[in-house]
Amino acid sequence: MKILVVGSGGREHAIGWALARDARVARLYFAPGNAGTAALGENVPLQVTDLAGLRAWCERQRPDLVVVGPEAPLCAGLVDELSAAGVPAFGPGQAGARLEASKIFTKDLLAKAGVPTAASARFTEVAAARAYCAAQRYPLVVKADGLAAGKGVIIAPTLADADAALEQIMARKIFGAAGDHVLIEEFLPGQEASIHAVTDGADYVLLPSAQDHKRIRDDDEGPNTGGMGAYAPAPIVSAALLATIERTVIQPVITALRDAGIDYRGVLYAGLMLTPDGPKVLEFNCRFGDPETEVLLPLLETPLLDLLLATVERRLGKLRFELKQGSALTVVLAAPGYPEHPVTGQVIHGLNGASPLLFHAGTARREDGRVTVSGGRVLAATGVGHDLHEARRRAYRMAADIRFEGKQYRLDIGRKALDLLEKNQPRTAPNKHECG
Ligand code: AMP
Ligand code: GLY
């Protein structure tokens, strides 16, 4: 088979890694890919939002499957384009991708389906939004309705902060048209979890629970990022809690999408807050998470290709879907200055002989053959083990072996989970914080 993976991050490298291991996959292409994906197949110099270019390439090359990684092309309708050209593609069409493209669309769908989520109000006028904020309890959460590259959510500790957020989003339009509508939400306390379901619109399978680490620095300090590390499964999501999430979130959302006449085939990624009152939806994404994918795919026993094809061909109900025992953990190595102003161009050392689970994100190969830093998130060092301790040791060993100027990474990926495991089942050896 011939497969095109659209995207250039650690997620797409991980998808490529899982597909490249499959004997049925003869040729892999990435658009535009990175230095890591170039070792698995061929990088095609097309940007993910170049819908016409991608369609034309597919019409010429006739891939057996296209896997769309990021949200931007899904929300722009790439899967509809490809379907119209008779090319099978994994991911929802534009109508389904509204689940990620519009927070207001999602709130309405959740309300209709009776899915628990934060109470909220929506505004198009700054004066009305201000008046509403003046009467709320704090902290409060201000969200731009549309896509804002993961930055459209501002947690406001005080009314002054909420006012400043409204000024930026609604008046100064720092997120452009994404800020034409804002959502103001109650703040939900608790830990977050990522739950990925893969659905063909009727049936679904659940991937392991995961936890992302969004802030740049240890102890969840500093600005939000695209994600600095993740692990799976997340011990905080017990089997009972996962069953609750399935029943109160995943199943009703799949039904609501179908009732709305939407043919949703792809990933349903629920960002949840595990509050004292139960799991509540923070957001939905219409794609695999990044860096969650880097820890989820190594835990699949069923070949990824079978999962993707069964989804596209609407036969998930017949798929024998199995997960591996054990855990996976990934540590993101970021460029200096990330997330605000990443500095790029440095040569990366230590790549020779690195594990295939060292997933590339912002990397590029220079003309002289050296691999250099080309984006904010550079590499995702991923360890798999029989438990979280082992996975973490392997990931951190890999992270330490890679060198580039200004490399930054968190040292506490997975610590909350290990603390929880320690509390539930104390180990004899006092090494819970080691990471070497
Ligand atoms: P979102 O893009 O909606 O997932 O929001 C980004 C991050 O903001 C989430 O991962 C949470 O950490 C935080 N967040 C969003 N909504 C809320 C909320 N209602 N209460 C508390 N934190 C929130
Ligand atoms: N891990 C966060 C995201 O993929 O949106």
mmCIF file of N, CA and C and ligand atoms in Angstrom, residues 103 118 141 143 153 155 185-188 192 214 273 282-283, ligand 1:
data_model
loop_
_atom_site.group_PDB
_atom_site.id
_atom_site.type_symbol
_atom_site.label_atom_id
_atom_site.label_comp_id
_atom_site.label_asym_id
_atom_site.label_seq_id
_atom_site.Cartn_x
_atom_site.Cartn_y
_atom_site.Cartn_z
ATOM 1 N N LYS A 103 -15.744 26.393 19.426
ATOM 2 C CA LYS A 103 -16.077 26.011 20.794
ATOM 3 C C LYS A 103 -17.576 26.185 21.047
ATOM 4 N N ALA A 118 -18.253 22.779 31.494
ATOM 5 C CA ALA A 118 -18.319 24.002 32.303
ATOM 6 C C ALA A 118 -19.494 24.866 31.863
ATOM 7 N N VAL A 141 -12.728 31.818 32.942
ATOM 8 C CA VAL A 141 -11.987 31.395 31.747
ATOM 9 C C VAL A 141 -12.583 32.088 30.523
ATOM 10 N N LYS A 143 -12.482 32.385 26.405
ATOM 11 C CA LYS A 143 -12.039 31.598 25.250
ATOM 12 C C LYS A 143 -12.481 32.238 23.944
ATOM 13 N N VAL A 153 -7.232 30.349 24.885
ATOM 14 C CA VAL A 153 -7.871 30.209 26.196
ATOM 15 C C VAL A 153 -7.078 31.008 27.220
ATOM 16 N N ILE A 155 -6.980 32.068 31.250
ATOM 17 C CA ILE A 155 -7.526 31.901 32.600
ATOM 18 C C ILE A 155 -7.337 33.238 33.304
ATOM 19 N N GLU A 185 -16.354 31.091 30.595
ATOM 20 C CA GLU A 185 -16.656 29.811 31.232
ATOM 21 C C GLU A 185 -16.296 29.824 32.694
ATOM 22 N N GLU A 186 -17.047 29.067 33.490
ATOM 23 C CA GLU A 186 -16.655 28.885 34.884
ATOM 24 C C GLU A 186 -15.332 28.107 34.907
ATOM 25 N N PHE A 187 -14.520 28.369 35.912
ATOM 26 C CA PHE A 187 -13.252 27.665 36.072
ATOM 27 C C PHE A 187 -13.524 26.324 36.741
ATOM 28 N N LEU A 188 -12.981 25.271 36.140
ATOM 29 C CA LEU A 188 -13.165 23.932 36.714
ATOM 30 C C LEU A 188 -11.878 23.491 37.398
ATOM 31 N N GLU A 192 -6.372 17.200 34.576
ATOM 32 C CA GLU A 192 -6.869 16.989 33.217
ATOM 33 C C GLU A 192 -6.506 15.599 32.716
ATOM 34 N N LYS A 214 0.974 20.784 29.735
ATOM 35 C CA LYS A 214 0.880 21.908 28.794
ATOM 36 C C LYS A 214 1.823 23.060 29.104
ATOM 37 N N MET A 273 -11.699 17.672 32.319
ATOM 38 C CA MET A 273 -11.265 18.017 33.668
ATOM 39 C C MET A 273 -11.927 17.009 34.597
ATOM 40 N N LEU A 282 -13.603 19.888 28.673
ATOM 41 C CA LEU A 282 -12.988 21.205 28.470
ATOM 42 C C LEU A 282 -13.033 21.568 26.999
ATOM 43 N N GLU A 283 -12.745 20.578 26.178
ATOM 44 C CA GLU A 283 -12.709 20.828 24.727
ATOM 45 C C GLU A 283 -12.750 19.491 24.010
HETATM 46 P P1 AMP B 1 -8.711 24.177 25.835
HETATM 47 O O1 AMP B 1 -7.973 24.634 24.598
HETATM 48 O O2 AMP B 1 -10.143 24.531 25.867
HETATM 49 O O3 AMP B 1 -8.417 22.747 26.228
HETATM 50 O O4 AMP B 1 -8.020 24.974 27.010
HETATM 51 C C1 AMP B 1 -6.618 24.960 27.199
HETATM 52 C C2 AMP B 1 -6.326 24.745 28.644
HETATM 53 O O5 AMP B 1 -6.960 25.746 29.455
HETATM 54 C C3 AMP B 1 -6.904 23.441 29.158
HETATM 55 O O6 AMP B 1 -6.031 22.382 28.909
HETATM 56 C C4 AMP B 1 -7.030 23.739 30.632
HETATM 57 O O7 AMP B 1 -5.776 23.611 31.273
HETATM 58 C C5 AMP B 1 -7.423 25.177 30.655
HETATM 59 N N1 AMP B 1 -8.888 25.342 30.736
HETATM 60 C C6 AMP B 1 -9.749 25.466 29.703
HETATM 61 N N2 AMP B 1 -11.003 25.598 30.145
HETATM 62 C C7 AMP B 1 -10.959 25.562 31.484
HETATM 63 C C8 AMP B 1 -11.941 25.641 32.527
HETATM 64 N N3 AMP B 1 -13.238 25.838 32.267
HETATM 65 N N4 AMP B 1 -11.511 25.529 33.802
HETATM 66 C C9 AMP B 1 -10.201 25.366 34.084
HETATM 67 N N5 AMP B 1 -9.228 25.302 33.154
HETATM 68 C C10 AMP B 1 -9.595 25.394 31.869
#
